[in-house]
């Protein structure tokens, strides 16, 4: 049976081992938190870039050029005096055929 000094050594050794285990666990937790912080920082930067792009779009939305482009693209509108040509696929195929075969022009 160990004497009083042996018991003290065992208790100190156990406390030291327990402290090292706690320190290692804290180190792993800290490393994980640092990785999470880095990932969140990257995500924040991406979101700030996206926000800046949306702010720019919002500012450009009311510009006359953007309004005109939107009206032309989405609503099919044209300016007064402009002539619009609409081609069907059949007409496009015929025009390609005519360009290739000069005799087709005499039909």
Short mmCIF file of C-alpha atoms in Angstrom, two decimals:
data_model
loop_
_atom_site.label_atom_id
_atom_site.label_comp_id
_atom_site.label_asym_id
_atom_site.label_seq_id
_atom_site.Cartn_x
_atom_site.Cartn_y
_atom_site.Cartn_z
CA UNK A 1 0.00 0.00 0.00
CA UNK A 2 1.45 3.37 -1.04
CA UNK A 3 2.30 5.88 1.59
CA UNK A 4 1.04 9.47 1.77
CA UNK A 5 3.65 10.64 -0.76
CA UNK A 6 2.60 7.90 -3.23
CA UNK A 7 -1.06 8.94 -2.95
CA UNK A 8 -0.13 12.57 -3.55
CA UNK A 9 1.87 11.56 -6.62
CA UNK A 10 -1.05 9.50 -7.98
CA UNK A 11 -3.49 12.38 -7.40
CA UNK A 12 -1.12 14.88 -9.02
CA UNK A 13 -0.58 12.53 -11.98
CA UNK A 14 -4.34 12.05 -12.41
CA UNK A 15 -4.91 15.81 -12.21
CA UNK A 16 -2.15 16.38 -14.75
CA UNK A 17 -3.61 13.80 -17.16
CA UNK A 18 -7.09 15.27 -16.74
CA UNK A 19 -5.74 18.78 -17.35
CA UNK A 20 -3.94 17.64 -20.52
CA UNK A 21 -7.11 15.96 -21.81
CA UNK A 22 -9.13 19.12 -21.17
CA UNK A 23 -6.46 21.22 -22.85
CA UNK A 24 -6.46 18.93 -25.91
CA UNK A 25 -10.26 19.06 -26.13
CA UNK A 26 -10.18 22.85 -25.84
CA UNK A 27 -7.56 22.98 -28.60
CA UNK A 28 -9.74 20.89 -30.92
CA UNK A 29 -12.74 23.06 -30.14
CA UNK A 30 -10.70 26.19 -30.81
CA UNK A 31 -9.45 24.83 -34.15
CA UNK A 32 -13.00 23.93 -35.17
CA UNK A 33 -14.24 27.39 -34.21
CA UNK A 34 -11.43 29.01 -36.22
CA UNK A 35 -12.41 26.95 -39.30
CA UNK A 36 -16.04 27.94 -38.83
CA UNK A 37 -15.06 31.59 -38.44
CA UNK A 38 -13.00 31.47 -41.66
CA UNK A 39 -15.88 29.85 -43.55
CA UNK A 40 -18.34 32.42 -42.23
CA UNK A 41 -15.96 35.24 -43.16
CA UNK A 42 -15.77 33.95 -46.75
CA UNK A 43 -19.55 33.67 -46.86
CA UNK A 44 -19.91 37.21 -45.52
CA UNK A 45 -17.59 38.54 -48.22
CA UNK A 46 -19.58 36.75 -50.93
CA UNK A 47 -22.82 38.12 -49.55
CA UNK A 48 -21.37 41.64 -49.47
CA UNK A 49 -20.36 41.30 -53.13
CA UNK A 50 -23.83 40.05 -54.02
CA UNK A 51 -25.39 42.92 -52.09
CA UNK A 52 -23.24 45.43 -53.97
CA UNK A 53 -24.28 43.86 -57.29
CA UNK A 54 -27.96 44.10 -56.33
CA UNK A 55 -27.55 47.71 -55.26
CA UNK A 56 -25.96 48.48 -58.63
CA UNK A 57 -28.80 46.71 -60.44
CA UNK A 58 -31.30 48.67 -58.41
CA UNK A 59 -29.62 51.94 -59.33
CA UNK A 60 -29.44 50.97 -63.00
CA UNK A 61 -33.03 49.79 -63.06
CA UNK A 62 -34.37 53.31 -63.44
CA UNK A 63 -31.92 54.39 -66.14
CA UNK A 64 -33.53 55.14 -69.51
CA UNK A 65 -31.29 52.57 -71.21
CA UNK A 66 -32.40 49.82 -68.85
CA UNK A 67 -36.07 50.76 -69.19
CA UNK A 68 -35.75 50.66 -72.99
CA UNK A 69 -33.90 47.32 -72.95
CA UNK A 70 -36.51 45.82 -70.64
CA UNK A 71 -39.37 47.11 -72.80
CA UNK A 72 -37.78 45.66 -75.94
CA UNK A 73 -36.80 42.31 -74.42
CA UNK A 74 -39.75 41.55 -72.16
CA UNK A 75 -42.60 43.41 -73.82
CA UNK A 76 -41.52 43.31 -77.46
CA UNK A 77 -41.91 47.06 -77.80
CA UNK A 78 -40.22 49.11 -80.54
CA UNK A 79 -39.49 52.79 -80.99
CA UNK A 80 -41.72 54.86 -83.32
CA UNK A 81 -40.53 54.56 -86.90
CA UNK A 82 -38.73 51.25 -86.38
CA UNK A 83 -39.68 48.28 -88.55
CA UNK A 84 -39.74 44.82 -86.99
CA UNK A 85 -39.07 41.72 -89.08
CA UNK A 86 -40.29 38.42 -87.65
CA UNK A 87 -39.09 35.22 -89.31
CA UNK A 88 -40.51 31.77 -88.89
CA UNK A 89 -38.28 28.74 -88.97
CA UNK A 90 -39.61 27.80 -92.41
CA UNK A 91 -38.74 31.21 -93.83
CA UNK A 92 -35.28 31.02 -92.31
CA UNK A 93 -34.73 27.59 -93.89
CA UNK A 94 -35.83 28.94 -97.28
CA UNK A 95 -33.51 31.94 -97.02
CA UNK A 96 -30.58 29.64 -96.23
CA UNK A 97 -31.49 27.44 -99.21
CA UNK A 98 -31.70 30.51 -101.49
CA UNK A 99 -28.27 31.71 -100.42
CA UNK A 100 -26.71 28.34 -101.25
CA UNK A 101 -28.47 27.62 -104.57
CA UNK A 102 -28.62 30.54 -107.01
CA UNK A 103 -31.19 28.71 -109.17
CA UNK A 104 -33.72 28.82 -106.31
CA UNK A 105 -33.99 32.56 -106.76
CA UNK A 106 -35.83 32.08 -110.09
CA UNK A 107 -38.81 30.20 -108.73
#
